PDB file of C-alpha atoms in Angstrom:
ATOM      1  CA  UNK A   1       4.405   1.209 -17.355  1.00  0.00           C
ATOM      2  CA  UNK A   2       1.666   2.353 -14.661  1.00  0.00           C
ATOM      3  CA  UNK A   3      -1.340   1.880 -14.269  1.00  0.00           C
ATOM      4  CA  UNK A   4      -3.782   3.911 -12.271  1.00  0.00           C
ATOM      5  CA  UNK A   5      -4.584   2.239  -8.639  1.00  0.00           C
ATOM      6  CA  UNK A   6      -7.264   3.596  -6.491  1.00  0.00           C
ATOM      7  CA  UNK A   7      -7.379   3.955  -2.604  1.00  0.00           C
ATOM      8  CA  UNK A   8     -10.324   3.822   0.285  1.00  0.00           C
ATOM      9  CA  UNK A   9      -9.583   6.905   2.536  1.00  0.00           C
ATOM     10  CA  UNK A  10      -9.808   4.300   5.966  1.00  0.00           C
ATOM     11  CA  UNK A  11     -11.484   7.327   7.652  1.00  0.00           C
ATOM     12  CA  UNK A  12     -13.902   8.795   5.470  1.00  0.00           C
ATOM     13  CA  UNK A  13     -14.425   6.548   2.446  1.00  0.00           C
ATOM     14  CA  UNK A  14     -12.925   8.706  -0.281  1.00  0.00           C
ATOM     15  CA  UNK A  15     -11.601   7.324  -2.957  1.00  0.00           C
ATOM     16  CA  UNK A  16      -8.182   8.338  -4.505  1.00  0.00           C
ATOM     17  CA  UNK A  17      -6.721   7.443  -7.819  1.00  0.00           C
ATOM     18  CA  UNK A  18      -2.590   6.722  -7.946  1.00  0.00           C
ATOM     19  CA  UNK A  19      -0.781   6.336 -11.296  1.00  0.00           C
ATOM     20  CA  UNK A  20       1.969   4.055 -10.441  1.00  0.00           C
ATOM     21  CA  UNK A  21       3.958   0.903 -11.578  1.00  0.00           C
ATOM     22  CA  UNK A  22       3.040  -2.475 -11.573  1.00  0.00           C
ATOM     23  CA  UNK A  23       5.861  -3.884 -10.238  1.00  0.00           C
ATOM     24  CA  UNK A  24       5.206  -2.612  -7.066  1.00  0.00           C
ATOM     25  CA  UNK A  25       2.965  -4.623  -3.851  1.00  0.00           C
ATOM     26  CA  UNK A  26       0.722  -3.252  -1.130  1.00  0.00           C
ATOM     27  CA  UNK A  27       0.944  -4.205   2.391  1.00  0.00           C
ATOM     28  CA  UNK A  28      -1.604  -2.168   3.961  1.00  0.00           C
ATOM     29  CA  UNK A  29      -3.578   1.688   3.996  1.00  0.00           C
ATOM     30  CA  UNK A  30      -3.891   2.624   7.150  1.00  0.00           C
ATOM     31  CA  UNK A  31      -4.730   6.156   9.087  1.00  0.00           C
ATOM     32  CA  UNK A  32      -1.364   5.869  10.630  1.00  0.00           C
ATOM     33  CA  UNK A  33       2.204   5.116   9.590  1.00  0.00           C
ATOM     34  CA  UNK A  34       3.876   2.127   9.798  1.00  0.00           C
ATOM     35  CA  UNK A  35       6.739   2.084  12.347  1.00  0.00           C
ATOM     36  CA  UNK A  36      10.154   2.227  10.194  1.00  0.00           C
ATOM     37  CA  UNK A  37       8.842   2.863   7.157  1.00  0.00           C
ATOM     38  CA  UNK A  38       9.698   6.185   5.053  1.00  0.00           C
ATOM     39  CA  UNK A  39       6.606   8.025   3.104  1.00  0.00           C
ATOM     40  CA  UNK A  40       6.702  10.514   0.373  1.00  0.00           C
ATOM     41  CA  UNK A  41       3.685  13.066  -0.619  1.00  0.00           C
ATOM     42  CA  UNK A  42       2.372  11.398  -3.973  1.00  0.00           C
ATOM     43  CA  UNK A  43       3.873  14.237  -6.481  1.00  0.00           C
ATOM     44  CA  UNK A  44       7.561  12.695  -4.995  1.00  0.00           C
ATOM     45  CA  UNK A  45       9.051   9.393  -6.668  1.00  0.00           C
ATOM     46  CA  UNK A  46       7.852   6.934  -4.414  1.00  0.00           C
ATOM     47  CA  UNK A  47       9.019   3.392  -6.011  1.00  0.00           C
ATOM     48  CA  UNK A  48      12.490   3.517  -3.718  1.00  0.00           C
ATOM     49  CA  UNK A  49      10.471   4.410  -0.872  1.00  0.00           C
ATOM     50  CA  UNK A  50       8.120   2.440   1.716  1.00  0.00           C
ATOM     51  CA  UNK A  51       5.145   3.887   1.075  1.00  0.00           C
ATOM     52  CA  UNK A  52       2.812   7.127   0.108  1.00  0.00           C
ATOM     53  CA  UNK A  53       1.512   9.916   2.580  1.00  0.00           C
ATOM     54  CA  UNK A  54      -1.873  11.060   1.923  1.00  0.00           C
ATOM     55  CA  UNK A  55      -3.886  14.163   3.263  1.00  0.00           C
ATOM     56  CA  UNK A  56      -7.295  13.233   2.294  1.00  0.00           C
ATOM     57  CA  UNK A  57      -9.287  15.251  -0.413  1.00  0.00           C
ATOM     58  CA  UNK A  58      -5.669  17.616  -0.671  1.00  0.00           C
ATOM     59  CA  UNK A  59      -2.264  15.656  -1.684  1.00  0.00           C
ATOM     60  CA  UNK A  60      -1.090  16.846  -5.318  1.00  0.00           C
ATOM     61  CA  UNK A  61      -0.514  14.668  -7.830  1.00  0.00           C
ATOM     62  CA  UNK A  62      -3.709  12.190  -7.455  1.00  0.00           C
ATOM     63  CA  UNK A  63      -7.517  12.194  -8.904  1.00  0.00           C
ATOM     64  CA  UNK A  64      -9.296  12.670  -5.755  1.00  0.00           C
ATOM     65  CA  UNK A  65     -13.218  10.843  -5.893  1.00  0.00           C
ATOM     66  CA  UNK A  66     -12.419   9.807  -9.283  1.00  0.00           C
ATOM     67  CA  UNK A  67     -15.827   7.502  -9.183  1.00  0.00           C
ATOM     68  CA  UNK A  68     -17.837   9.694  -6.537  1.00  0.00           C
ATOM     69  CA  UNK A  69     -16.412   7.127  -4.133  1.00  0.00           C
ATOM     70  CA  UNK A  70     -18.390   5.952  -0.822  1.00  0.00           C
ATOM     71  CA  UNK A  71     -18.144   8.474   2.261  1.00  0.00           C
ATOM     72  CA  UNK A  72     -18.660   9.145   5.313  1.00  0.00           C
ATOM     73  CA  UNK A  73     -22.002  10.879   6.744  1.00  0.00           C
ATOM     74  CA  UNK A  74     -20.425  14.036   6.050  1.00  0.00           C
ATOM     75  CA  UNK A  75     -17.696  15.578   3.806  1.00  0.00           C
ATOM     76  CA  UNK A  76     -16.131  16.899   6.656  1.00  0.00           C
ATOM     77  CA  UNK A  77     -15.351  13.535   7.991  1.00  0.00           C
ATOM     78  CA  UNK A  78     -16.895  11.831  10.976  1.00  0.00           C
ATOM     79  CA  UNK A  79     -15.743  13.502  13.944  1.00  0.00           C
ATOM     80  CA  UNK A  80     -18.162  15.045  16.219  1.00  0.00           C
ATOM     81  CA  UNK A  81     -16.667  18.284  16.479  1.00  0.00           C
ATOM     82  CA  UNK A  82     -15.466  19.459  12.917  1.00  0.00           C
ATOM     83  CA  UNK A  83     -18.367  20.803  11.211  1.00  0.00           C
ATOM     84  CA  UNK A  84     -19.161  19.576   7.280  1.00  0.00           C
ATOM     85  CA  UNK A  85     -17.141  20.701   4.446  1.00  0.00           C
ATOM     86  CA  UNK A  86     -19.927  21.368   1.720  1.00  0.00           C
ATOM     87  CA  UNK A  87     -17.419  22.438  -0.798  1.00  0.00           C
ATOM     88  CA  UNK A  88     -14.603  19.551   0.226  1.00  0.00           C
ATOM     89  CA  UNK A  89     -13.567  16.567  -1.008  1.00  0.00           C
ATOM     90  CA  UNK A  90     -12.236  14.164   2.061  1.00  0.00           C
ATOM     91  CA  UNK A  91     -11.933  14.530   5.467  1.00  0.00           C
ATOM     92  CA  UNK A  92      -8.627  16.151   5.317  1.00  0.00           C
ATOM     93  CA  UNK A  93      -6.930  13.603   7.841  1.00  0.00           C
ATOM     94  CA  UNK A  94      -3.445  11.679   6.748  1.00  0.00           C
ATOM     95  CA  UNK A  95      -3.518   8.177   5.999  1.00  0.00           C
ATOM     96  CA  UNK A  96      -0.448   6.008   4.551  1.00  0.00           C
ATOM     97  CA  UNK A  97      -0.138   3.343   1.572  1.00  0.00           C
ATOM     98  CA  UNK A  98       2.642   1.238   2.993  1.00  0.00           C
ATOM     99  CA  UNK A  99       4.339  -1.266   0.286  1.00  0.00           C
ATOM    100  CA  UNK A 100       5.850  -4.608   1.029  1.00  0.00           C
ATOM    101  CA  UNK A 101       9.258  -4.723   2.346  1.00  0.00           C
ATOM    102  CA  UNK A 102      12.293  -6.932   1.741  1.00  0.00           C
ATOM    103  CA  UNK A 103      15.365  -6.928   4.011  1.00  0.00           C
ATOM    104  CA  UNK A 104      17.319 -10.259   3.296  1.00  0.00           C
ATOM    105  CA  UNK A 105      15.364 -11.775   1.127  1.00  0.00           C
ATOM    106  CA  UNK A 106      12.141 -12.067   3.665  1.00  0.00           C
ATOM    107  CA  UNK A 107       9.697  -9.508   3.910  1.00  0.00           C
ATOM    108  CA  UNK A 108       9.682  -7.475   6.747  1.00  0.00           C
ATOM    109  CA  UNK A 109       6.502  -7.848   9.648  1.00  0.00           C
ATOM    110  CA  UNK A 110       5.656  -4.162  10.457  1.00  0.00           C
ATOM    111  CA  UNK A 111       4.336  -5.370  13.684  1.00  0.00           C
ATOM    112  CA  UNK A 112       7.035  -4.323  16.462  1.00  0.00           C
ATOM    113  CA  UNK A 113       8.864  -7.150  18.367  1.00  0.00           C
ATOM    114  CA  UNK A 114       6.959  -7.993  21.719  1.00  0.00           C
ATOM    115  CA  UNK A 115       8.937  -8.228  24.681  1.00  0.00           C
ATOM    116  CA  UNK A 116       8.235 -10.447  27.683  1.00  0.00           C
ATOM    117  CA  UNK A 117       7.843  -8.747  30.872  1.00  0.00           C
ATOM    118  CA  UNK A 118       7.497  -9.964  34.154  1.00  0.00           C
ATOM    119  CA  UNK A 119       5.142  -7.643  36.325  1.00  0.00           C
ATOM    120  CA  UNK A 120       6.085  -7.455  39.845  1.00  0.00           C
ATOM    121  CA  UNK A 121       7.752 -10.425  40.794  1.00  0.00           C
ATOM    122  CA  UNK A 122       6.976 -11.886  44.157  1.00  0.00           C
ATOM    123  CA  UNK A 123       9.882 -13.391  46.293  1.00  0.00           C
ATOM    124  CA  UNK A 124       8.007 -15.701  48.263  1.00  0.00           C
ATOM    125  CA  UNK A 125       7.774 -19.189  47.267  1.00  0.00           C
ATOM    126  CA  UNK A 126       5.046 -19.734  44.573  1.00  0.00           C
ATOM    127  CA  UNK A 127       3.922 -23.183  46.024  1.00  0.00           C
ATOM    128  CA  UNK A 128       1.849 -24.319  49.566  1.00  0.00           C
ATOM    129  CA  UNK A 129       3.483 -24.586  52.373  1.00  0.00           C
ATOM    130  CA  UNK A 130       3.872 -28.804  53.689  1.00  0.00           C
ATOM    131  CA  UNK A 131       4.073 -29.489  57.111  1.00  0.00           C
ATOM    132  CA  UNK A 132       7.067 -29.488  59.245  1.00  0.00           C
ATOM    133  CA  UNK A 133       9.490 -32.271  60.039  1.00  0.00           C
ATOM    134  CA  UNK A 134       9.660 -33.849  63.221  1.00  0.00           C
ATOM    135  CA  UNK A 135      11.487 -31.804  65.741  1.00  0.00           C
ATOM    136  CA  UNK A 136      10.245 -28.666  64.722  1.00  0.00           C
ATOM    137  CA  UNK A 137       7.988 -26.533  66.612  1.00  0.00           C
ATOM    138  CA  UNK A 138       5.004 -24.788  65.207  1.00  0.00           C
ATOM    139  CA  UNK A 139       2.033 -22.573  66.555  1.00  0.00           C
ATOM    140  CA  UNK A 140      -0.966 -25.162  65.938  1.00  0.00           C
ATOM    141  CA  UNK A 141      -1.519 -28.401  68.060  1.00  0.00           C
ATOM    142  CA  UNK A 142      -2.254 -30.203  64.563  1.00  0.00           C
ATOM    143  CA  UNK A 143      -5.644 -30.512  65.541  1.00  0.00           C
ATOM    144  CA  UNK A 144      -9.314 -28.948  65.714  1.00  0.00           C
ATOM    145  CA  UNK A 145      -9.986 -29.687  69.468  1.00  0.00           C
TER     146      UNK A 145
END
């Protein structure tokens, strides 16, 4: 059975309206795409997939501003060089509806794996120098006189 979900466009504020099944679990929306995950436009089955591409205000398939959703100051979006859309709904921009992910039984982090890195490693010792043993010669008289 499905039931119809709606969406916050996270650049503009428009709202879109998804028929789909219950069975399935949001991670995230976000204005980019989730490394290693696979998206399909919303008119494609999308329940054996990771997640949904959107193109604001134009995908198929979806009720776009179903409730006159919240938006930005403009139609056109936000950005200070692409001039209002009076006739548009969205800003036109992608943005992706990732689901949860399973691999093994645990869900998978879509946060990449950090590596440590060690940023240009000095070969001189890291600690003070001590004094010399007896014997040995140095440059100072050990004194301030």
């Amino acid at each position: 059975m499905s039931y119809p979900v709606t969406y916050y466009c996270p650049r503009c504020g428009t709202l879109v309206e998804l028929d789909r099944d219950g069975y399935l679990a949001d991670k995230s929306v976000t204005p980019y795409p989730l490394e290693g995950w696979a998206y399909v436009a919303p008119t494609e089955p999308f329940e054996d997939a990771d997640g949904v591409r959107f193109v604001c205000g134009e995908s198929e398939g979806v009720v776009w501003d179903p409730h006159d959703g919240i938006r930005g100051t403009d139609a056109g979006g936000d950005e200070p060089n692409r001039p209002p859309r009076e006739d548009a709904v969205g800003c036109g921009e992608p943005f992706y509806l990732s689901f949860v992910r399973y691999e093994e039984g645990r869900e998978v982090d879509p946060r990449a794996e950090t590596e440590l890195v060690e940023i240009d490693p000095d070969p001189r010792h890291s600690g003070p120098r001590g004094p010399r043993g007896p014997g040995q010669t140095s440059d100072s008289d050990g004194g301030f006189w």
